[in-house]
Short mmCIF file of C-alpha atoms in Angstrom, two decimals:
data_model
loop_
_atom_site.label_atom_id
_atom_site.label_comp_id
_atom_site.label_asym_id
_atom_site.label_seq_id
_atom_site.Cartn_x
_atom_site.Cartn_y
_atom_site.Cartn_z
CA MET T 155 24.77 -1.72 4.93
CA ASP T 156 26.76 -2.52 1.78
CA ALA T 157 26.36 -6.24 2.45
CA LEU T 158 22.60 -5.83 2.80
CA LYS T 159 22.41 -3.86 -0.45
CA THR T 160 24.40 -6.54 -2.27
CA LYS T 161 22.07 -9.23 -0.97
CA ARG T 162 19.04 -7.13 -1.91
CA LYS T 163 20.35 -6.66 -5.44
CA SER T 164 20.61 -10.43 -5.92
CA ILE T 165 17.10 -11.05 -4.62
CA ARG T 166 15.71 -8.22 -6.76
CA THR T 167 17.26 -9.81 -9.85
CA SER T 168 15.73 -13.16 -8.96
CA PHE T 169 12.38 -11.51 -8.16
CA THR T 170 12.33 -9.72 -11.53
CA ALA T 171 13.10 -12.93 -13.42
CA THR T 172 10.22 -14.77 -11.72
CA ALA T 173 7.90 -11.80 -12.18
CA ASN T 174 8.65 -11.72 -15.91
CA LYS T 175 7.86 -15.43 -16.22
CA LEU T 176 4.57 -14.89 -14.45
CA LYS T 177 3.76 -11.91 -16.68
CA GLU T 178 4.36 -14.05 -19.77
CA CYS T 179 1.93 -16.68 -18.51
CA LEU T 180 -0.67 -14.05 -17.69
CA ALA T 181 -0.23 -12.38 -21.08
CA LYS T 182 -0.92 -15.70 -22.79
CA LYS T 183 -4.05 -16.02 -20.63
CA GLU T 184 -3.15 -19.55 -19.72
CA ASP T 185 -6.16 -21.40 -18.43
CA ALA T 186 -6.79 -23.79 -15.57
CA LYS T 187 -4.65 -26.45 -17.25
CA ALA T 188 -1.65 -24.28 -16.42
CA GLY T 189 -2.94 -23.58 -12.93
CA ASP T 190 -0.21 -25.60 -11.24
CA LYS T 191 2.47 -23.70 -13.13
CA LEU T 192 0.92 -20.35 -12.24
CA ARG T 193 0.58 -21.28 -8.58
CA ALA T 194 4.18 -22.44 -8.48
CA LEU T 195 5.40 -19.16 -9.96
CA ASN T 196 3.20 -17.25 -7.52
CA SER T 197 4.69 -19.14 -4.56
CA GLN T 198 8.20 -18.44 -5.81
CA LEU T 199 7.42 -14.76 -6.30
CA GLU T 200 5.85 -14.43 -2.86
CA ASP T 201 8.84 -16.11 -1.21
CA LYS T 202 11.28 -13.77 -2.96
CA PHE T 203 9.22 -10.71 -2.10
CA LEU T 204 9.02 -11.62 1.59
CA ARG T 205 12.80 -12.01 1.74
CA LEU T 206 13.24 -8.79 -0.20
CA ASP T 207 10.87 -6.93 2.12
CA GLU T 208 12.75 -8.15 5.20
CA ILE T 209 16.06 -6.85 3.87
CA GLN T 210 14.44 -3.60 2.73
CA ASN T 211 13.15 -2.90 6.23
CA LYS T 212 16.65 -3.31 7.64
CA ILE T 213 18.14 -0.96 5.04
CA SER T 214 15.41 1.64 5.61
CA SER T 215 16.02 1.59 9.35
CA LEU T 216 19.75 2.13 8.85
CA LEU T 217 19.15 5.03 6.47
CA LEU T 218 16.77 6.67 8.92
CA GLU T 219 19.34 6.49 11.70
CA ASN T 220 21.57 8.87 9.75
CA THR T 221 20.07 12.32 9.15
CA ASP T 222 22.53 12.87 6.28
CA THR T 223 20.91 10.16 4.18
CA ALA T 224 17.40 11.66 3.93
CA ALA T 225 17.62 12.09 0.15
CA GLU T 226 18.99 8.58 -0.28
CA TYR T 227 16.16 7.24 1.87
CA GLU T 228 13.54 8.87 -0.35
CA ALA T 229 15.02 7.37 -3.53
CA ASP T 230 15.54 3.99 -1.90
CA PHE T 231 12.01 3.98 -0.51
CA GLN T 232 10.49 4.79 -3.91
CA ALA T 233 12.43 1.99 -5.60
CA ALA T 234 11.23 -0.46 -2.94
CA GLU T 235 7.63 0.67 -3.42
CA ASP T 236 7.88 -0.05 -7.15
CA TYR T 237 8.73 -3.67 -6.35
CA ARG T 238 5.83 -3.85 -3.90
CA ASP T 239 3.43 -2.41 -6.51
CA ASN T 240 4.63 -4.95 -9.06
CA PHE T 241 4.15 -7.81 -6.62
CA LEU T 242 0.64 -6.77 -5.57
CA GLU T 243 -0.47 -6.16 -9.16
CA LEU T 244 0.71 -9.59 -10.32
CA LYS T 245 -0.82 -11.30 -7.30
CA SER T 246 -4.17 -9.65 -7.95
CA LYS T 247 -4.15 -10.53 -11.67
CA LEU T 248 -3.26 -14.14 -10.93
CA GLU T 249 -6.02 -14.55 -8.34
CA THR T 250 -8.53 -13.10 -10.79
CA LEU T 251 -7.43 -15.42 -13.60
CA LEU T 252 -7.50 -18.56 -11.46
CA LYS T 253 -10.88 -17.68 -10.02
CA LYS T 254 -12.29 -17.00 -13.49
CA ASP T 255 -11.06 -20.31 -14.84
CA SER T 256 -12.43 -22.20 -11.85
CA GLY T 257 -15.91 -20.94 -12.67
CA SER T 258 -16.33 -18.98 -9.45
CA PHE T 259 -15.26 -15.66 -10.87
CA LEU T 260 -17.85 -12.89 -10.64
CA GLU T 261 -17.68 -10.06 -13.12
CA SER T 262 -16.81 -6.73 -11.59
CA SER T 263 -19.52 -4.13 -11.34
CA SER T 264 -19.54 -1.46 -14.01
CA GLU T 265 -19.50 2.24 -13.29
CA LEU T 266 -23.19 2.24 -14.13
CA ASP T 267 -23.76 -0.25 -11.32
CA VAL T 268 -22.07 2.14 -8.93
CA VAL T 269 -24.50 4.88 -9.86
CA LYS T 270 -27.51 2.61 -9.48
CA LEU T 271 -26.65 1.54 -5.95
CA ASN T 272 -28.78 3.28 -3.37
CA LEU T 273 -26.01 4.00 -0.87
CA PRO T 274 -26.57 6.00 2.31
CA LYS T 275 -25.17 9.52 2.18
CA PHE T 276 -21.70 9.83 3.67
CA GLU T 277 -18.99 12.41 3.16
CA LEU T 278 -16.01 10.42 1.96
CA LYS T 279 -12.41 11.23 2.81
CA MET T 280 -10.39 10.84 -0.38
CA PHE T 281 -7.16 8.86 -0.25
CA SER T 282 -4.36 9.27 -2.77
CA GLY T 283 -1.90 6.69 -1.53
CA ASP T 284 0.22 8.98 0.65
CA PRO T 285 1.01 6.87 3.75
CA LYS T 286 0.90 10.01 5.91
CA GLU T 287 -2.78 10.40 5.02
CA PHE T 288 -3.70 6.82 5.83
CA LEU T 289 -4.42 7.19 9.56
CA THR T 290 -6.87 10.03 8.96
CA PHE T 291 -8.46 8.26 6.01
CA TRP T 292 -8.93 4.97 7.83
CA SER T 293 -10.25 6.55 11.03
CA ILE T 294 -13.11 7.94 8.92
CA PHE T 295 -13.59 5.04 6.53
CA SER T 296 -13.63 2.53 9.39
CA LYS T 297 -17.14 3.78 10.21
CA ILE T 298 -18.20 2.32 6.88
CA HIS T 299 -15.99 -0.74 7.21
CA ASP T 300 -17.42 -1.66 10.62
CA SER T 301 -21.04 -0.96 9.69
CA GLU T 302 -23.37 -3.94 10.08
CA GLU T 303 -26.03 -2.33 7.92
CA LEU T 304 -23.97 -2.20 4.73
CA THR T 305 -23.18 -5.18 2.54
CA ALA T 306 -19.63 -5.98 1.46
CA ILE T 307 -20.49 -4.73 -2.03
CA ASP T 308 -21.70 -1.40 -0.61
CA LYS T 309 -18.50 -1.06 1.40
CA PHE T 310 -16.43 -1.91 -1.66
CA GLN T 311 -18.22 0.80 -3.65
CA TYR T 312 -17.48 3.33 -0.91
CA LEU T 313 -13.85 2.25 -0.87
CA TYR T 314 -13.62 2.55 -4.64
CA GLN T 315 -15.15 6.03 -4.57
CA SER T 316 -12.80 7.10 -1.77
CA MET T 317 -9.72 6.72 -3.95
CA VAL T 318 -8.31 9.76 -5.73
CA PRO T 319 -8.67 9.01 -9.47
CA ASP T 320 -5.52 7.70 -11.20
CA SER T 321 -3.63 7.56 -7.89
CA ARG T 322 -1.56 4.59 -6.74
CA ALA T 323 -4.25 3.73 -4.22
CA ALA T 324 -6.94 3.84 -6.93
CA ARG T 325 -4.93 1.54 -9.19
CA LEU T 326 -4.54 -0.95 -6.36
CA ILE T 327 -8.24 -1.02 -5.47
CA SER T 328 -9.40 -1.10 -9.09
CA SER T 329 -7.26 -4.19 -9.69
CA PHE T 330 -9.79 -6.15 -7.61
CA PRO T 331 -13.12 -7.07 -9.24
CA ILE T 332 -15.92 -5.66 -7.08
CA THR T 333 -17.26 -8.78 -5.42
CA THR T 334 -18.20 -9.72 -1.88
CA GLU T 335 -15.23 -12.01 -1.40
CA ASN T 336 -12.76 -9.49 -2.83
CA TYR T 337 -13.65 -6.67 -0.42
CA PRO T 338 -11.64 -7.99 2.57
CA LYS T 339 -8.77 -8.79 0.21
CA ALA T 340 -8.76 -5.23 -1.13
CA VAL T 341 -8.79 -3.79 2.40
CA GLU T 342 -5.98 -6.10 3.46
CA GLN T 343 -3.81 -5.07 0.52
CA LEU T 344 -4.60 -1.38 1.07
CA LYS T 345 -3.43 -1.63 4.68
CA LEU T 346 -0.40 -3.69 3.71
CA ARG T 347 0.58 -1.23 1.01
CA PHE T 348 -0.09 2.11 2.72
CA GLY T 349 -0.91 1.50 6.38
CA ARG T 350 1.86 -0.75 7.68
CA GLU T 351 2.73 0.38 11.19
CA ASP T 352 6.48 -0.02 10.71
CA LEU T 353 6.36 2.12 7.56
CA LEU T 354 4.26 4.84 9.19
CA VAL T 355 6.53 4.99 12.24
CA GLN T 356 9.58 5.39 9.99
CA ILE T 357 7.91 8.19 8.04
CA TYR T 358 6.74 10.14 11.08
CA VAL T 359 10.07 9.77 12.90
CA ARG T 360 11.89 10.96 9.78
CA ASP T 361 9.55 13.95 9.43
CA LEU T 362 9.95 14.78 13.10
CA LEU T 363 13.74 14.74 12.87
CA SER T 364 13.71 16.76 9.65
CA LEU T 365 11.45 19.35 11.25
CA VAL T 366 13.72 19.76 14.26
CA LEU T 367 16.89 19.94 12.16
CA LYS T 368 15.34 22.38 9.71
CA ASN T 369 14.28 24.66 12.54
CA ALA T 370 17.78 24.57 14.02
CA THR T 371 19.49 25.48 10.75
CA THR T 372 17.13 27.94 9.05
CA GLY T 373 17.41 30.63 11.72
CA LYS T 374 15.34 33.67 10.80
CA ASN T 375 13.38 31.73 8.20
CA ALA T 376 12.19 29.21 10.78
CA PRO T 377 8.44 29.13 11.57
CA ASP T 378 7.23 30.95 14.67
CA LEU T 379 7.00 29.01 17.92
CA ALA T 380 3.23 28.51 17.72
CA THR T 381 3.45 27.07 14.21
CA LEU T 382 6.41 24.90 15.14
CA TYR T 383 4.56 23.62 18.20
CA ASP T 384 1.52 22.70 16.13
CA MET T 385 3.67 20.89 13.57
CA LEU T 386 5.49 18.94 16.26
CA GLU T 387 2.23 18.08 18.01
CA THR T 388 0.81 16.71 14.75
CA LYS T 389 3.75 14.35 14.29
CA LEU T 390 3.77 13.29 17.94
CA ARG T 391 0.03 12.58 17.96
CA ALA T 392 0.44 10.41 14.89
CA LEU T 393 3.20 8.44 16.60
CA GLU T 394 1.11 8.17 19.75
CA SER T 395 -1.79 6.72 17.76
CA LEU T 396 0.66 4.06 16.53
CA GLY T 397 1.62 3.24 20.10
CA ARG T 398 4.97 5.04 19.92
CA THR T 399 5.63 7.89 22.34
#
């Protein structure tokens, strides 16, 4: 694992350097004349992130195999998510800038526009960005997503309203201007960020192991059998829905 961490450190350094260059270009609001430079930096950043993500998945799997590294896994996971957030934010800003300069950019709808839309009534399930909530959230929201009666803008408004204010999920969705073409992009990034199957499997397996170990070590303070059974069933059903039994 030490070799993987050393390799990850080098790629993270390279990723950060490229990200900073891209941020400088975006801060200067460079126009279409610098489009080639921006696209080149974006390609470099995406390549570094993909390599970084591959190594991160290997490290996460190794940490999960050892029940003594639960705390280390949490810290390592959070650090990795910060890099993912940075990558997605920069990618979204770049796409918006390039589209605006090409003349095809559509201004995002204002909050007033959201109020004016005559949307069908639907009880929304709020999503904060906790991966463990994603399966439940998406099973409900998919009814909106798959609807043939709603336009992409309507669906985007529902998605926007389904995010817990100021949450990581809300920041991700709000980074996309509310346009027809951006709706599938926003959904794709939401799934990539919070609903990746490999990530969810890791989380549920970790929780399942932690639950079993905690019950074995807490003794009298352990939950009663009925409660323990319900908790185990919840984790197992989640894994089953992901095709893991």
